[in-house]
Amino acid sequence: TQLLEQSPQFLSIQEGENLTVYCNSSSVFSSLQWYRQEPGEGPVLLVTVVTGGEVKKLKRLTFQFGDARKDSSLHITAAQPGDTGLYLCAGVGGSNYKLTFGKGTLLTVNP
Amino acid sequence: SQTIHQWPATLVQPVGSPLSLECTVEGTSNPNLYWYRQAAGRGLQLLFYSVGIGQISSEVPQNLSASRPQDRQFILSSKKLLLSDSGFYLCAIATGLKSPLHFGNGTRLTVT
């Protein structure tokens, strides 16, 4: 069974601070997706990373896929209250391309 | 663009009552369809997925069932709800097995 561990589970910061959240596994994934979920809504895809070592930027968000494709990180620069939400990573792996979700990092950005 | 309709948005049901949640999709054909459950606002548990009409794969043994009577309709059912069935139920679609998921806005189910 492939597992994805996300850390930290909870993060509360002030507006303007930088932060990094992590998504780690002992398994190799063919690709990894990051989602953000706001209360009462479904998760929304932020990015997909496919190549080991890949870095993708989405405005103030920087996503990195580990060289061995076992881990990923999300870095947010100058966090804003609108960044508040549950950040989920999900890996695609296995012969049936099953998607495995981590339990998420709940981020609160205080004004 | 793809649109997912899930209803109802919230539901309160007594233990032992039946359940039927419906998900319909617009803007795509022959999608892969998924039912996920999320407890306490955290990680998603895959319940069922379907790659075509009448094709259902179950991921977790439980008292829930799913059906796909039409290409863009996915139904989650139960004959008798348990307290442990409470949670946030999300329908999702994908264009392929490796494709990212597009989620509906979910149904909050509380079993009392």
mmCIF file with all atom_site columns, C-alpha atoms in Angstrom:
data_model
loop_
_atom_site.group_PDB
_atom_site.id
_atom_site.type_symbol
_atom_site.label_atom_id
_atom_site.label_alt_id
_atom_site.label_comp_id
_atom_site.label_asym_id
_atom_site.label_entity_id
_atom_site.label_seq_id
_atom_site.pdbx_PDB_ins_code
_atom_site.Cartn_x
_atom_site.Cartn_y
_atom_site.Cartn_z
_atom_site.occupancy
_atom_site.B_iso_or_equiv
_atom_site.pdbx_formal_charge
_atom_site.auth_seq_id
_atom_site.auth_comp_id
_atom_site.auth_asym_id
_atom_site.auth_atom_id
_atom_site.pdbx_PDB_model_num
ATOM 1   C CA . THR A 1 1   ? 0.000   0.000  0.000   1.00 0.00 ? 1   THR A CA 1
ATOM 2   C CA . GLN A 1 2   ? 1.342   3.384  -0.988  1.00 0.00 ? 2   GLN A CA 1
ATOM 3   C CA . LEU A 1 3   ? 1.154   6.054  1.712   1.00 0.00 ? 3   LEU A CA 1
ATOM 4   C CA . LEU A 1 4   ? 1.698   9.795  1.548   1.00 0.00 ? 4   LEU A CA 1
ATOM 5   C CA . GLU A 1 5   ? 2.535   11.644 4.745   1.00 0.00 ? 5   GLU A CA 1
ATOM 6   C CA . GLN A 1 6   ? 2.007   15.371 4.891   1.00 0.00 ? 6   GLN A CA 1
ATOM 7   C CA . SER A 1 7   ? 3.619   17.691 7.392   1.00 0.00 ? 7   SER A CA 1
ATOM 8   C CA . PRO A 1 8   ? 2.880   19.701 9.311   1.00 0.00 ? 8   PRO A CA 1
ATOM 9   C CA . GLN A 1 9   ? -0.715  18.692 9.918   1.00 0.00 ? 9   GLN A CA 1
ATOM 10  C CA . PHE A 1 10  ? -1.622  22.206 11.088  1.00 0.00 ? 10  PHE A CA 1
ATOM 11  C CA . LEU A 1 11  ? 0.072   25.528 10.422  1.00 0.00 ? 11  LEU A CA 1
ATOM 12  C CA . SER A 1 12  ? -1.015  28.955 11.624  1.00 0.00 ? 12  SER A CA 1
ATOM 13  C CA . ILE A 1 13  ? 0.995   31.970 10.473  1.00 0.00 ? 13  ILE A CA 1
ATOM 14  C CA . GLN A 1 14  ? 0.728   35.723 10.073  1.00 0.00 ? 14  GLN A CA 1
ATOM 15  C CA . GLU A 1 15  ? 0.104   37.441 6.785   1.00 0.00 ? 15  GLU A CA 1
ATOM 16  C CA . GLY A 1 16  ? 3.352   38.109 4.938   1.00 0.00 ? 16  GLY A CA 1
ATOM 17  C CA . GLU A 1 17  ? 5.258   35.122 6.305   1.00 0.00 ? 17  GLU A CA 1
ATOM 18  C CA . ASN A 1 18  ? 6.741   32.379 4.148   1.00 0.00 ? 18  ASN A CA 1
ATOM 19  C CA . LEU A 1 19  ? 6.003   28.692 4.665   1.00 0.00 ? 19  LEU A CA 1
ATOM 20  C CA . THR A 1 20  ? 6.777   25.247 3.319   1.00 0.00 ? 20  THR A CA 1
ATOM 21  C CA . VAL A 1 21  ? 4.661   22.118 3.587   1.00 0.00 ? 21  VAL A CA 1
ATOM 22  C CA . TYR A 1 22  ? 5.864   18.643 2.773   1.00 0.00 ? 22  TYR A CA 1
ATOM 23  C CA . CYS A 1 23  ? 4.524   15.484 1.212   1.00 0.00 ? 23  CYS A CA 1
ATOM 24  C CA . ASN A 1 24  ? 6.655   12.359 1.732   1.00 0.00 ? 24  ASN A CA 1
ATOM 25  C CA . SER A 1 25  ? 6.467   8.692  0.839   1.00 0.00 ? 25  SER A CA 1
ATOM 26  C CA . SER A 1 26  ? 8.644   5.612  0.668   1.00 0.00 ? 26  SER A CA 1
ATOM 27  C CA . SER A 1 27  ? 7.012   4.788  -2.671  1.00 0.00 ? 27  SER A CA 1
ATOM 28  C CA . VAL A 1 28  ? 7.760   6.136  -6.117  1.00 0.00 ? 28  VAL A CA 1
ATOM 29  C CA . PHE A 1 29  ? 4.977   7.981  -7.903  1.00 0.00 ? 29  PHE A CA 1
ATOM 30  C CA . SER A 1 30  ? 4.685   8.595  -11.627 1.00 0.00 ? 30  SER A CA 1
ATOM 31  C CA . SER A 1 31  ? 3.239   12.025 -10.883 1.00 0.00 ? 31  SER A CA 1
ATOM 32  C CA . LEU A 1 32  ? 2.024   14.049 -7.965  1.00 0.00 ? 32  LEU A CA 1
ATOM 33  C CA . GLN A 1 33  ? -0.839  16.511 -7.679  1.00 0.00 ? 33  GLN A CA 1
ATOM 34  C CA . TRP A 1 34  ? -1.481  19.312 -5.198  1.00 0.00 ? 34  TRP A CA 1
ATOM 35  C CA . TYR A 1 35  ? -4.996  20.456 -4.315  1.00 0.00 ? 35  TYR A CA 1
ATOM 36  C CA . ARG A 1 36  ? -6.403  23.204 -2.097  1.00 0.00 ? 36  ARG A CA 1
ATOM 37  C CA . GLN A 1 37  ? -9.721  22.775 -0.360  1.00 0.00 ? 37  GLN A CA 1
ATOM 38  C CA . GLU A 1 38  ? -11.760 25.489 1.311   1.00 0.00 ? 38  GLU A CA 1
ATOM 39  C CA . PRO A 1 39  ? -14.372 24.691 3.983   1.00 0.00 ? 39  PRO A CA 1
ATOM 40  C CA . GLY A 1 40  ? -17.548 23.163 2.587   1.00 0.00 ? 40  GLY A CA 1
ATOM 41  C CA . GLU A 1 41  ? -16.160 22.808 -0.924  1.00 0.00 ? 41  GLU A CA 1
ATOM 42  C CA . GLY A 1 42  ? -14.423 20.165 -2.977  1.00 0.00 ? 42  GLY A CA 1
ATOM 43  C CA . PRO A 1 43  ? -10.640 20.225 -3.502  1.00 0.00 ? 43  PRO A CA 1
ATOM 44  C CA . VAL A 1 44  ? -9.368  22.238 -6.445  1.00 0.00 ? 44  VAL A CA 1
ATOM 45  C CA . LEU A 1 45  ? -6.296  21.204 -8.412  1.00 0.00 ? 45  LEU A CA 1
ATOM 46  C CA . LEU A 1 46  ? -3.336  23.570 -8.109  1.00 0.00 ? 46  LEU A CA 1
ATOM 47  C CA . VAL A 1 47  ? -0.630  21.767 -10.042 1.00 0.00 ? 47  VAL A CA 1
ATOM 48  C CA . THR A 1 48  ? 0.637   18.425 -11.329 1.00 0.00 ? 48  THR A CA 1
ATOM 49  C CA . VAL A 1 49  ? 4.347   17.574 -11.251 1.00 0.00 ? 49  VAL A CA 1
ATOM 50  C CA . VAL A 1 50  ? 5.605   14.729 -13.363 1.00 0.00 ? 50  VAL A CA 1
ATOM 51  C CA . THR A 1 51  ? 9.391   14.793 -13.704 1.00 0.00 ? 51  THR A CA 1
ATOM 52  C CA . GLY A 1 52  ? 11.825  14.122 -10.855 1.00 0.00 ? 52  GLY A CA 1
ATOM 53  C CA . GLY A 1 53  ? 13.381  17.410 -9.755  1.00 0.00 ? 53  GLY A CA 1
ATOM 54  C CA . GLU A 1 54  ? 10.673  19.442 -11.483 1.00 0.00 ? 54  GLU A CA 1
ATOM 55  C CA . VAL A 1 55  ? 9.843   22.885 -10.100 1.00 0.00 ? 55  VAL A CA 1
ATOM 56  C CA . LYS A 1 56  ? 6.617   24.681 -10.973 1.00 0.00 ? 56  LYS A CA 1
ATOM 57  C CA . LYS A 1 57  ? 5.587   28.154 -9.944  1.00 0.00 ? 57  LYS A CA 1
ATOM 58  C CA . LEU A 1 58  ? 2.050   29.451 -9.607  1.00 0.00 ? 58  LEU A CA 1
ATOM 59  C CA . LYS A 1 59  ? 2.284   33.118 -8.592  1.00 0.00 ? 59  LYS A CA 1
ATOM 60  C CA . ARG A 1 60  ? 3.509   33.000 -4.960  1.00 0.00 ? 60  ARG A CA 1
ATOM 61  C CA . LEU A 1 61  ? 3.358   29.187 -4.789  1.00 0.00 ? 61  LEU A CA 1
ATOM 62  C CA . THR A 1 62  ? 6.366   27.041 -5.708  1.00 0.00 ? 62  THR A CA 1
ATOM 63  C CA . PHE A 1 63  ? 6.008   23.291 -6.074  1.00 0.00 ? 63  PHE A CA 1
ATOM 64  C CA . GLN A 1 64  ? 8.900   20.859 -6.237  1.00 0.00 ? 64  GLN A CA 1
ATOM 65  C CA . PHE A 1 65  ? 8.951   17.148 -7.045  1.00 0.00 ? 65  PHE A CA 1
ATOM 66  C CA . GLY A 1 66  ? 11.812  15.211 -5.488  1.00 0.00 ? 66  GLY A CA 1
ATOM 67  C CA . ASP A 1 67  ? 14.510  13.763 -7.702  1.00 0.00 ? 67  ASP A CA 1
ATOM 68  C CA . ALA A 1 68  ? 13.466  10.225 -6.779  1.00 0.00 ? 68  ALA A CA 1
ATOM 69  C CA . ARG A 1 69  ? 9.759   11.070 -7.235  1.00 0.00 ? 69  ARG A CA 1
ATOM 70  C CA . LYS A 1 70  ? 8.998   10.019 -3.652  1.00 0.00 ? 70  LYS A CA 1
ATOM 71  C CA . ASP A 1 71  ? 8.377   13.427 -2.147  1.00 0.00 ? 71  ASP A CA 1
ATOM 72  C CA . SER A 1 72  ? 7.206   16.937 -2.907  1.00 0.00 ? 72  SER A CA 1
ATOM 73  C CA . SER A 1 73  ? 7.076   20.324 -1.271  1.00 0.00 ? 73  SER A CA 1
ATOM 74  C CA . LEU A 1 74  ? 4.941   23.422 -1.557  1.00 0.00 ? 74  LEU A CA 1
ATOM 75  C CA . HIS A 1 75  ? 6.448   26.781 -0.663  1.00 0.00 ? 75  HIS A CA 1
ATOM 76  C CA . ILE A 1 76  ? 4.294   29.879 -0.283  1.00 0.00 ? 76  ILE A CA 1
ATOM 77  C CA . THR A 1 77  ? 5.911   33.299 -0.293  1.00 0.00 ? 77  THR A CA 1
ATOM 78  C CA . ALA A 1 78  ? 4.324   36.228 1.543   1.00 0.00 ? 78  ALA A CA 1
ATOM 79  C CA . ALA A 1 79  ? 1.237   34.294 2.573   1.00 0.00 ? 79  ALA A CA 1
ATOM 80  C CA . GLN A 1 80  ? -2.131  36.024 2.420   1.00 0.00 ? 80  GLN A CA 1
ATOM 81  C CA . PRO A 1 81  ? -5.413  35.251 4.226   1.00 0.00 ? 81  PRO A CA 1
ATOM 82  C CA . GLY A 1 82  ? -6.785  33.983 0.908   1.00 0.00 ? 82  GLY A CA 1
ATOM 83  C CA . ASP A 1 83  ? -4.227  31.167 1.042   1.00 0.00 ? 83  ASP A CA 1
ATOM 84  C CA . THR A 1 84  ? -6.053  29.688 4.028   1.00 0.00 ? 84  THR A CA 1
ATOM 85  C CA . GLY A 1 85  ? -7.283  26.153 3.373   1.00 0.00 ? 85  GLY A CA 1
ATOM 86  C CA . LEU A 1 86  ? -6.468  22.460 3.430   1.00 0.00 ? 86  LEU A CA 1
ATOM 87  C CA . TYR A 1 87  ? -3.587  21.553 1.141   1.00 0.00 ? 87  TYR A CA 1
ATOM 88  C CA . LEU A 1 88  ? -3.675  17.982 -0.108  1.00 0.00 ? 88  LEU A CA 1
ATOM 89  C CA . CYS A 1 89  ? -1.086  16.096 -2.086  1.00 0.00 ? 89  CYS A CA 1
ATOM 90  C CA . ALA A 1 90  ? -1.997  13.055 -4.147  1.00 0.00 ? 90  ALA A CA 1
ATOM 91  C CA . GLY A 1 91  ? 0.306   10.631 -5.902  1.00 0.00 ? 91  GLY A CA 1
ATOM 92  C CA . VAL A 1 92  ? -0.349  8.557  -8.989  1.00 0.00 ? 92  VAL A CA 1
ATOM 93  C CA . GLY A 1 93  ? 1.307   5.168  -8.857  1.00 0.00 ? 93  GLY A CA 1
ATOM 94  C CA . GLY A 1 94  ? 0.911   1.460  -9.283  1.00 0.00 ? 94  GLY A CA 1
ATOM 95  C CA . SER A 1 95  ? -0.137  -0.575 -12.266 1.00 0.00 ? 95  SER A CA 1
ATOM 96  C CA . ASN A 1 96  ? -3.704  0.755  -12.077 1.00 0.00 ? 96  ASN A CA 1
ATOM 97  C CA . TYR A 1 97  ? -2.607  4.408  -11.749 1.00 0.00 ? 97  TYR A CA 1
ATOM 98  C CA . LYS A 1 98  ? -4.515  4.671  -8.478  1.00 0.00 ? 98  LYS A CA 1
ATOM 99  C CA . LEU A 1 99  ? -4.474  8.073  -6.804  1.00 0.00 ? 99  LEU A CA 1
ATOM 100 C CA . THR A 1 100 ? -3.315  8.107  -3.171  1.00 0.00 ? 100 THR A CA 1
ATOM 101 C CA . PHE A 1 101 ? -4.111  11.156 -1.048  1.00 0.00 ? 101 PHE A CA 1
ATOM 102 C CA . GLY A 1 102 ? -2.235  12.449 1.956   1.00 0.00 ? 102 GLY A CA 1
ATOM 103 C CA . LYS A 1 103 ? -4.214  13.655 4.982   1.00 0.00 ? 103 LYS A CA 1
ATOM 104 C CA . GLY A 1 104 ? -3.439  17.271 4.248   1.00 0.00 ? 104 GLY A CA 1
ATOM 105 C CA . THR A 1 105 ? -1.965  20.354 5.877   1.00 0.00 ? 105 THR A CA 1
ATOM 106 C CA . LEU A 1 106 ? -4.514  22.779 7.308   1.00 0.00 ? 106 LEU A CA 1
ATOM 107 C CA . LEU A 1 107 ? -3.111  26.279 6.785   1.00 0.00 ? 107 LEU A CA 1
ATOM 108 C CA . THR A 1 108 ? -4.470  29.369 8.500   1.00 0.00 ? 108 THR A CA 1
ATOM 109 C CA . VAL A 1 109 ? -3.102  32.770 7.513   1.00 0.00 ? 109 VAL A CA 1
ATOM 110 C CA . ASN A 1 110 ? -4.057  35.442 10.009  1.00 0.00 ? 110 ASN A CA 1
ATOM 111 C CA . PRO A 1 111 ? -4.412  39.074 8.869   1.00 0.00 ? 111 PRO A CA 1
ATOM 112 C CA . SER B 2 1   ? -15.811 23.154 -19.354 1.00 0.00 ? 1   SER B CA 1
ATOM 113 C CA . GLN B 2 2   ? -16.703 20.312 -17.029 1.00 0.00 ? 2   GLN B CA 1
ATOM 114 C CA . THR B 2 3   ? -19.402 20.847 -14.416 1.00 0.00 ? 3   THR B CA 1
ATOM 115 C CA . ILE B 2 4   ? -20.321 18.482 -11.609 1.00 0.00 ? 4   ILE B CA 1
ATOM 116 C CA . HIS B 2 5   ? -23.696 18.668 -9.907  1.00 0.00 ? 5   HIS B CA 1
ATOM 117 C CA . GLN B 2 6   ? -24.044 17.046 -6.510  1.00 0.00 ? 6   GLN B CA 1
ATOM 118 C CA . TRP B 2 7   ? -27.131 17.098 -4.374  1.00 0.00 ? 7   TRP B CA 1
ATOM 119 C CA . PRO B 2 8   ? -28.214 17.586 -1.780  1.00 0.00 ? 8   PRO B CA 1
ATOM 120 C CA . ALA B 2 9   ? -25.575 19.862 -0.245  1.00 0.00 ? 9   ALA B CA 1
ATOM 121 C CA . THR B 2 10  ? -26.460 18.755 3.278   1.00 0.00 ? 10  THR B CA 1
ATOM 122 C CA . LEU B 2 11  ? -28.406 15.814 4.580   1.00 0.00 ? 11  LEU B CA 1
ATOM 123 C CA . VAL B 2 12  ? -29.394 14.599 8.042   1.00 0.00 ? 12  VAL B CA 1
ATOM 124 C CA . GLN B 2 13  ? -30.614 11.018 8.191   1.00 0.00 ? 13  GLN B CA 1
ATOM 125 C CA . PRO B 2 14  ? -31.450 8.662  11.068  1.00 0.00 ? 14  PRO B CA 1
ATOM 126 C CA . VAL B 2 15  ? -29.566 5.435  11.607  1.00 0.00 ? 15  VAL B CA 1
ATOM 127 C CA . GLY B 2 16  ? -31.077 2.601  9.604   1.00 0.00 ? 16  GLY B CA 1
ATOM 128 C CA . SER B 2 17  ? -32.588 4.828  6.913   1.00 0.00 ? 17  SER B CA 1
ATOM 129 C CA . PRO B 2 18  ? -31.710 4.480  3.203   1.00 0.00 ? 18  PRO B CA 1
ATOM 130 C CA . LEU B 2 19  ? -29.452 6.837  1.294   1.00 0.00 ? 19  LEU B CA 1
ATOM 131 C CA . SER B 2 20  ? -29.229 8.005  -2.288  1.00 0.00 ? 20  SER B CA 1
ATOM 132 C CA . LEU B 2 21  ? -26.731 10.654 -3.383  1.00 0.00 ? 21  LEU B CA 1
ATOM 133 C CA . GLU B 2 22  ? -26.617 11.666 -7.006  1.00 0.00 ? 22  GLU B CA 1
ATOM 134 C CA . CYS B 2 23  ? -23.841 13.128 -9.093  1.00 0.00 ? 23  CYS B CA 1
ATOM 135 C CA . THR B 2 24  ? -24.314 14.298 -12.669 1.00 0.00 ? 24  THR B CA 1
ATOM 136 C CA . VAL B 2 25  ? -21.696 15.644 -15.016 1.00 0.00 ? 25  VAL B CA 1
ATOM 137 C CA . GLU B 2 26  ? -21.824 18.118 -17.898 1.00 0.00 ? 26  GLU B CA 1
ATOM 138 C CA . GLY B 2 27  ? -19.277 19.114 -20.488 1.00 0.00 ? 27  GLY B CA 1
ATOM 139 C CA . THR B 2 28  ? -17.540 15.793 -21.007 1.00 0.00 ? 28  THR B CA 1
ATOM 140 C CA . SER B 2 29  ? -18.315 12.287 -22.171 1.00 0.00 ? 29  SER B CA 1
ATOM 141 C CA . ASN B 2 30  ? -17.146 8.883  -20.942 1.00 0.00 ? 30  ASN B CA 1
ATOM 142 C CA . PRO B 2 31  ? -15.361 10.265 -17.881 1.00 0.00 ? 31  PRO B CA 1
ATOM 143 C CA . ASN B 2 32  ? -13.954 8.208  -15.039 1.00 0.00 ? 32  ASN B CA 1
ATOM 144 C CA . LEU B 2 33  ? -16.210 8.841  -12.051 1.00 0.00 ? 33  LEU B CA 1
ATOM 145 C CA . TYR B 2 34  ? -15.305 8.609  -8.370  1.00 0.00 ? 34  TYR B CA 1
ATOM 146 C CA . TRP B 2 35  ? -16.958 8.728  -4.959  1.00 0.00 ? 35  TRP B CA 1
ATOM 147 C CA . TYR B 2 36  ? -14.754 9.860  -2.078  1.00 0.00 ? 36  TYR B CA 1
ATOM 148 C CA . ARG B 2 37  ? -15.539 10.311 1.608   1.00 0.00 ? 37  ARG B CA 1
ATOM 149 C CA . GLN B 2 38  ? -13.765 12.836 3.795   1.00 0.00 ? 38  GLN B CA 1
ATOM 150 C CA . ALA B 2 39  ? -13.992 12.639 7.581   1.00 0.00 ? 39  ALA B CA 1
ATOM 151 C CA . ALA B 2 40  ? -13.434 15.610 9.888   1.00 0.00 ? 40  ALA B CA 1
ATOM 152 C CA . GLY B 2 41  ? -12.173 17.842 7.057   1.00 0.00 ? 41  GLY B CA 1
ATOM 153 C CA . ARG B 2 42  ? -9.092  15.719 6.413   1.00 0.00 ? 42  ARG B CA 1
ATOM 154 C CA . GLY B 2 43  ? -7.831  13.035 4.022   1.00 0.00 ? 43  GLY B CA 1
ATOM 155 C CA . LEU B 2 44  ? -9.933  11.593 1.238   1.00 0.00 ? 44  LEU B CA 1
ATOM 156 C CA . GLN B 2 45  ? -10.933 7.932  1.184   1.00 0.00 ? 45  GLN B CA 1
ATOM 157 C CA . LEU B 2 46  ? -11.806 6.452  -2.203  1.00 0.00 ? 46  LEU B CA 1
ATOM 158 C CA . LEU B 2 47  ? -15.070 4.516  -1.994  1.00 0.00 ? 47  LEU B CA 1
ATOM 159 C CA . PHE B 2 48  ? -15.924 3.636  -5.606  1.00 0.00 ? 48  PHE B CA 1
ATOM 160 C CA . TYR B 2 49  ? -14.798 4.418  -9.105  1.00 0.00 ? 49  TYR B CA 1
ATOM 161 C CA . SER B 2 50  ? -16.229 3.720  -12.531 1.00 0.00 ? 50  SER B CA 1
ATOM 162 C CA . VAL B 2 51  ? -14.589 3.723  -15.952 1.00 0.00 ? 51  VAL B CA 1
ATOM 163 C CA . GLY B 2 52  ? -17.833 3.172  -17.853 1.00 0.00 ? 52  GLY B CA 1
ATOM 164 C CA . ILE B 2 53  ? -21.587 2.580  -17.678 1.00 0.00 ? 53  ILE B CA 1
ATOM 165 C CA . GLY B 2 54  ? -22.391 -0.299 -15.359 1.00 0.00 ? 54  GLY B CA 1
ATOM 166 C CA . GLN B 2 55  ? -18.727 -0.738 -14.345 1.00 0.00 ? 55  GLN B CA 1
ATOM 167 C CA . ILE B 2 56  ? -18.138 -0.196 -10.641 1.00 0.00 ? 56  ILE B CA 1
ATOM 168 C CA . SER B 2 57  ? -15.012 -0.907 -8.621  1.00 0.00 ? 57  SER B CA 1
ATOM 169 C CA . SER B 2 58  ? -15.290 -0.925 -4.844  1.00 0.00 ? 58  SER B CA 1
ATOM 170 C CA . GLU B 2 59  ? -12.312 0.098  -2.773  1.00 0.00 ? 59  GLU B CA 1
ATOM 171 C CA . VAL B 2 60  ? -13.520 -0.372 0.785   1.00 0.00 ? 60  VAL B CA 1
ATOM 172 C CA . PRO B 2 61  ? -15.928 -3.047 2.096   1.00 0.00 ? 61  PRO B CA 1
ATOM 173 C CA . GLN B 2 62  ? -18.885 -1.287 3.676   1.00 0.00 ? 62  GLN B CA 1
ATOM 174 C CA . ASN B 2 63  ? -22.632 -0.954 3.563   1.00 0.00 ? 63  ASN B CA 1
ATOM 175 C CA . LEU B 2 64  ? -22.516 1.464  0.656   1.00 0.00 ? 64  LEU B CA 1
ATOM 176 C CA . SER B 2 65  ? -22.990 0.711  -3.024  1.00 0.00 ? 65  SER B CA 1
ATOM 177 C CA . ALA B 2 66  ? -22.641 2.674  -6.241  1.00 0.00 ? 66  ALA B CA 1
ATOM 178 C CA . SER B 2 67  ? -24.222 2.553  -9.649  1.00 0.00 ? 67  SER B CA 1
ATOM 179 C CA . ARG B 2 68  ? -23.654 4.244  -12.987 1.00 0.00 ? 68  ARG B CA 1
ATOM 180 C CA . PRO B 2 69  ? -26.884 3.935  -14.956 1.00 0.00 ? 69  PRO B CA 1
ATOM 181 C CA . GLN B 2 70  ? -25.859 6.546  -17.533 1.00 0.00 ? 70  GLN B CA 1
ATOM 182 C CA . ASP B 2 71  ? -22.539 7.835  -18.845 1.00 0.00 ? 71  ASP B CA 1
ATOM 183 C CA . ARG B 2 72  ? -22.667 11.021 -16.811 1.00 0.00 ? 72  ARG B CA 1
ATOM 184 C CA . GLN B 2 73  ? -24.610 9.872  -13.752 1.00 0.00 ? 73  GLN B CA 1
ATOM 185 C CA . PHE B 2 74  ? -23.111 8.305  -10.656 1.00 0.00 ? 74  PHE B CA 1
ATOM 186 C CA . ILE B 2 75  ? -25.208 7.296  -7.649  1.00 0.00 ? 75  ILE B CA 1
ATOM 187 C CA . LEU B 2 76  ? -24.123 6.373  -4.132  1.00 0.00 ? 76  LEU B CA 1
ATOM 188 C CA . SER B 2 77  ? -26.591 4.349  -2.099  1.00 0.00 ? 77  SER B CA 1
ATOM 189 C CA . SER B 2 78  ? -27.128 2.572  1.164   1.00 0.00 ? 78  SER B CA 1
ATOM 190 C CA . LYS B 2 79  ? -29.992 0.406  2.348   1.00 0.00 ? 79  LYS B CA 1
ATOM 191 C CA . LYS B 2 80  ? -29.365 1.121  6.041   1.00 0.00 ? 80  LYS B CA 1
ATOM 192 C CA . LEU B 2 81  ? -27.157 3.941  7.242   1.00 0.00 ? 81  LEU B CA 1
ATOM 193 C CA . LEU B 2 82  ? -24.756 3.571  10.156  1.00 0.00 ? 82  LEU B CA 1
ATOM 194 C CA . LEU B 2 83  ? -23.458 6.328  12.431  1.00 0.00 ? 83  LEU B CA 1
ATOM 195 C CA . SER B 2 84  ? -20.018 5.752  10.916  1.00 0.00 ? 84  SER B CA 1
ATOM 196 C CA . ASP B 2 85  ? -21.362 6.730  7.482   1.00 0.00 ? 85  ASP B CA 1
ATOM 197 C CA . SER B 2 86  ? -21.378 10.386 8.507   1.00 0.00 ? 86  SER B CA 1
ATOM 198 C CA . GLY B 2 87  ? -18.961 12.496 6.512   1.00 0.00 ? 87  GLY B CA 1
ATOM 199 C CA . PHE B 2 88  ? -18.410 14.715 3.517   1.00 0.00 ? 88  PHE B CA 1
ATOM 200 C CA . TYR B 2 89  ? -19.094 12.833 0.286   1.00 0.00 ? 89  TYR B CA 1
ATOM 201 C CA . LEU B 2 90  ? -17.397 14.078 -2.850  1.00 0.00 ? 90  LEU B CA 1
ATOM 202 C CA . CYS B 2 91  ? -18.015 13.108 -6.446  1.00 0.00 ? 91  CYS B CA 1
ATOM 203 C CA . ALA B 2 92  ? -15.114 13.576 -8.832  1.00 0.00 ? 92  ALA B CA 1
ATOM 204 C CA . ILE B 2 93  ? -14.382 13.098 -12.502 1.00 0.00 ? 93  ILE B CA 1
ATOM 205 C CA . ALA B 2 94  ? -11.242 12.537 -14.524 1.00 0.00 ? 94  ALA B CA 1
ATOM 206 C CA . THR B 2 95  ? -10.645 12.163 -18.238 1.00 0.00 ? 95  THR B CA 1
ATOM 207 C CA . GLY B 2 96  ? -8.251  9.245  -17.687 1.00 0.00 ? 96  GLY B CA 1
ATOM 208 C CA . LEU B 2 97  ? -6.725  7.087  -14.994 1.00 0.00 ? 97  LEU B CA 1
ATOM 209 C CA . LYS B 2 98  ? -3.648  9.321  -14.641 1.00 0.00 ? 98  LYS B CA 1
ATOM 210 C CA . SER B 2 99  ? -5.529  12.587 -15.003 1.00 0.00 ? 99  SER B CA 1
ATOM 211 C CA . PRO B 2 100 ? -6.144  15.032 -12.160 1.00 0.00 ? 100 PRO B CA 1
ATOM 212 C CA . LEU B 2 101 ? -9.525  14.991 -10.495 1.00 0.00 ? 101 LEU B CA 1
ATOM 213 C CA . HIS B 2 102 ? -12.201 17.618 -10.774 1.00 0.00 ? 102 HIS B CA 1
ATOM 214 C CA . PHE B 2 103 ? -14.412 17.580 -7.681  1.00 0.00 ? 103 PHE B CA 1
ATOM 215 C CA . GLY B 2 104 ? -17.997 18.553 -7.044  1.00 0.00 ? 104 GLY B CA 1
ATOM 216 C CA . ASN B 2 105 ? -18.933 20.645 -4.017  1.00 0.00 ? 105 ASN B CA 1
ATOM 217 C CA . GLY B 2 106 ? -19.882 17.637 -1.949  1.00 0.00 ? 106 GLY B CA 1
ATOM 218 C CA . THR B 2 107 ? -22.700 16.480 0.304   1.00 0.00 ? 107 THR B CA 1
ATOM 219 C CA . ARG B 2 108 ? -22.383 16.796 4.066   1.00 0.00 ? 108 ARG B CA 1
ATOM 220 C CA . LEU B 2 109 ? -24.109 13.734 5.524   1.00 0.00 ? 109 LEU B CA 1
ATOM 221 C CA . THR B 2 110 ? -24.898 13.503 9.222   1.00 0.00 ? 110 THR B CA 1
ATOM 222 C CA . VAL B 2 111 ? -26.324 10.233 10.498  1.00 0.00 ? 111 VAL B CA 1
ATOM 223 C CA . THR B 2 112 ? -28.099 10.657 13.830  1.00 0.00 ? 112 THR B CA 1
#
